[in-house]
Coordinates of N, CA, C and O in Angstrom, one line a residue:
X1 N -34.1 -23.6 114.3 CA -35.4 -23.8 113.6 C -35.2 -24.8 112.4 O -35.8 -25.9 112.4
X2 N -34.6 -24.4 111.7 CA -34.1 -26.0 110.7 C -33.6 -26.9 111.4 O -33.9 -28.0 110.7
X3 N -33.0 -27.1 112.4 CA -32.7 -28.7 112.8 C -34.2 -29.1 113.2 O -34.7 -30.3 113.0
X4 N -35.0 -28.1 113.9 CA -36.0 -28.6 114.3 C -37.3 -29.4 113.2 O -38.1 -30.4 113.4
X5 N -37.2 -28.7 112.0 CA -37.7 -29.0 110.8 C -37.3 -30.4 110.3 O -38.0 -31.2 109.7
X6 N -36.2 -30.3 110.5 CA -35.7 -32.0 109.9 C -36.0 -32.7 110.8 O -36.5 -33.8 110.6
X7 N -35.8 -32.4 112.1 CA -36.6 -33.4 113.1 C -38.1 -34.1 112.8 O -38.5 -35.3 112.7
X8 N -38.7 -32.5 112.5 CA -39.9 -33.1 112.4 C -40.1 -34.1 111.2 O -40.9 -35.1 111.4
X9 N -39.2 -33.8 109.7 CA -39.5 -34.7 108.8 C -39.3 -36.4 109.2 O -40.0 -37.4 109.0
X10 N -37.9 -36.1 109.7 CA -37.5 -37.3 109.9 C -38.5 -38.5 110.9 O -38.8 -39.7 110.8
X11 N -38.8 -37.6 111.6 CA -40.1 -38.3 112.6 C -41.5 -38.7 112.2 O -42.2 -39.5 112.9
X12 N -41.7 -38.1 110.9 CA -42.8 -38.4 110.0 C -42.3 -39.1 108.6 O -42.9 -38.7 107.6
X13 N -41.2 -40.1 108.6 CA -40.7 -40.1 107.4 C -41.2 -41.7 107.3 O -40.8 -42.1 106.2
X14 N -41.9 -42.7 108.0 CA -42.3 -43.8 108.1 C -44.0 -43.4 106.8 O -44.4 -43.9 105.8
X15 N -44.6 -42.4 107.6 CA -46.1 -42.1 106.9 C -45.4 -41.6 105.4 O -45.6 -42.2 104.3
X16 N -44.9 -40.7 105.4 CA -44.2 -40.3 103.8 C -44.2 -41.4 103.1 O -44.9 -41.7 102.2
X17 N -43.2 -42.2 103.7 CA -43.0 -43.6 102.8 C -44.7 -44.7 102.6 O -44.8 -45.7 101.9
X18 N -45.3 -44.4 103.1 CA -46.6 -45.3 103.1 C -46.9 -44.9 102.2 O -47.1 -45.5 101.1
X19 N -47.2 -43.2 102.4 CA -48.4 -43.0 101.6 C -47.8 -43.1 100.1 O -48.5 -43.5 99.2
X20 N -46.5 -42.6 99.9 CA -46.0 -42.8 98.3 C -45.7 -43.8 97.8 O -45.4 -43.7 96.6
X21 N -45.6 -45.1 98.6 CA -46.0 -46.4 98.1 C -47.1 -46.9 97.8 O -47.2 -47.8 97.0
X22 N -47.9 -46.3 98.4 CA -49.9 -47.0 98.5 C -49.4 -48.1 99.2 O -48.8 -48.9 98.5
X23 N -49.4 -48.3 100.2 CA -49.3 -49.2 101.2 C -50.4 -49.7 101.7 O -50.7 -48.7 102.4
X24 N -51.4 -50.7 101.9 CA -52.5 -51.1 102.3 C -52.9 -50.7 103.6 O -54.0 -50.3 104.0
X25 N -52.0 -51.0 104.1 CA -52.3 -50.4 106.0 C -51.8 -48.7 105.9 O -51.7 -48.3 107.1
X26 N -51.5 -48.0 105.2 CA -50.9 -46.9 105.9 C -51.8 -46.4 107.0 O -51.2 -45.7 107.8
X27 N -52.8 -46.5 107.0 CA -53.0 -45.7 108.3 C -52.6 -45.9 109.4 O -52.3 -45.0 110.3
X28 N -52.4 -47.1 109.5 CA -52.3 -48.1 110.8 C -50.4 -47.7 110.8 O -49.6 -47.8 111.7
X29 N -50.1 -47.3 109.5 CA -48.8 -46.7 110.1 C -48.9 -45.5 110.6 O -48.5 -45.2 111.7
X30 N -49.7 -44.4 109.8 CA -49.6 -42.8 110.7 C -49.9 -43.4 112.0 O -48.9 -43.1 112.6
X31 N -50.6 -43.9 112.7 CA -51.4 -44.4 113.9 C -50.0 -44.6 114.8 O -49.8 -44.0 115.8
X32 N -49.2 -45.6 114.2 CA -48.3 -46.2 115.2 C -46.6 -44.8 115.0 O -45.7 -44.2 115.7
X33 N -46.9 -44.9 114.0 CA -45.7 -43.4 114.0 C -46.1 -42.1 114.4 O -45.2 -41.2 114.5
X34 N -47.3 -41.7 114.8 CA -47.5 -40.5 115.7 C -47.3 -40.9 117.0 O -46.3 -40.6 117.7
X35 N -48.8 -42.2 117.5 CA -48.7 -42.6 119.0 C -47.4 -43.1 119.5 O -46.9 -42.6 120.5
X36 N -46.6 -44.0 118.6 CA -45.3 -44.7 119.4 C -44.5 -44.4 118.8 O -43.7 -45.3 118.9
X37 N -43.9 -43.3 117.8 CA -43.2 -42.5 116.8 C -42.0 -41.9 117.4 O -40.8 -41.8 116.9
X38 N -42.7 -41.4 119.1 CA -41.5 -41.0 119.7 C -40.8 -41.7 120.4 O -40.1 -41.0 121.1
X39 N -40.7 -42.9 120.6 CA -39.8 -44.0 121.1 C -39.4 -44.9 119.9 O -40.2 -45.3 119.1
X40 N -37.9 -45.1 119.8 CA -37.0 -45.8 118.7 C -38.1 -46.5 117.6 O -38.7 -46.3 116.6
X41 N -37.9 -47.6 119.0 CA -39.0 -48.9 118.8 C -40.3 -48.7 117.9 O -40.4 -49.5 117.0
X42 N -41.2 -47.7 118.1 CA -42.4 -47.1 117.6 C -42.0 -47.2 116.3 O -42.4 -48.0 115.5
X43 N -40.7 -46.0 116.2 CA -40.5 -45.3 114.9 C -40.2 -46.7 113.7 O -41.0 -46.8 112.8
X44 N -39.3 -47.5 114.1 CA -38.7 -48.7 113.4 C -40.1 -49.6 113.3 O -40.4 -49.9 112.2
X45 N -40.9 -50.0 114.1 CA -42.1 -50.8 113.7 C -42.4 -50.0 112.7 O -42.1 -50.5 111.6
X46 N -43.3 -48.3 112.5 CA -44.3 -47.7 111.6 C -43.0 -48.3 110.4 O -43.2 -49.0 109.4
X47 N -41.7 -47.6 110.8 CA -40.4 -47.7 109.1 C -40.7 -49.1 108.5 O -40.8 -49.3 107.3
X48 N -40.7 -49.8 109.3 CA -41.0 -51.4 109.1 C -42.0 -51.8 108.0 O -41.8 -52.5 107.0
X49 N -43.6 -51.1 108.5 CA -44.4 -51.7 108.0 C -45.1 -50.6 106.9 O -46.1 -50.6 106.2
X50 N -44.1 -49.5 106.9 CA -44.2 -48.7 105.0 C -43.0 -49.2 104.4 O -42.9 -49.0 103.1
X51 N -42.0 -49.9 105.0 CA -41.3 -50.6 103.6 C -41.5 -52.0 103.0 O -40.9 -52.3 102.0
X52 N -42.6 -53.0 103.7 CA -42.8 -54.3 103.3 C -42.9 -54.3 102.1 O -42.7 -53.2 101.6
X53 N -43.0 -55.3 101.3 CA -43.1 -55.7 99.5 C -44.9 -55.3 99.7 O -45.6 -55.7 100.6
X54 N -45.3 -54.7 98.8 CA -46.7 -53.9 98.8 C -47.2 -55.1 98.2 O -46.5 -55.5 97.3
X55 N -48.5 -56.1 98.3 CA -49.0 -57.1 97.8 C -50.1 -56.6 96.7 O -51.1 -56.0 97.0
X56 N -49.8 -56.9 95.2 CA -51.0 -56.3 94.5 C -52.4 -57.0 95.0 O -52.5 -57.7 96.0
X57 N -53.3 -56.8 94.2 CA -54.3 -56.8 94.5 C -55.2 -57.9 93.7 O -55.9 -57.2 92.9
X58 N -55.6 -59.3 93.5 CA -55.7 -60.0 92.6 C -57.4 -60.2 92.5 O -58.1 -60.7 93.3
X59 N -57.8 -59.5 91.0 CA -59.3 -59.4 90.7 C -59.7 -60.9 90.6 O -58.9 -61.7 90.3
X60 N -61.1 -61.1 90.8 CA -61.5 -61.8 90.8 C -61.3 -62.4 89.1 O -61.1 -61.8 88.1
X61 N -61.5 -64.2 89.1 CA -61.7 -64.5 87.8 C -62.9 -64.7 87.2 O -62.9 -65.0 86.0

């Protein structure tokens, strides 16, 4: 039951990292880390695109 638990975190740990960055796309990471989450590949694109450099946001002048 606990290994299965860390499984699960670990499998969801791309969306964790989005959402506690504020990442602009995170959805588009939960999206790709549920649907293709269970293949390597999936998981490393979603890990990929919640660790980029977060771009601020530049108000108008």
């Amino acid at each position: 039951m606990l290994l299965a638990a860390l499984a699960f975190a670990l499998y969801l740990l791309p969306t964790y990292i989005a959402f506690r960055r504020g990442v602009h796309n995170r959805w588009a990471v939960v999206a790709i880390n549920i649907v293709l989450g269970a293949t390597f590949l999936g998981w490393l694109v979603a890990l990929f695109l919640a660790t980029r450099p977060v771009q601020s946001r530049r108000l108008p002048a």
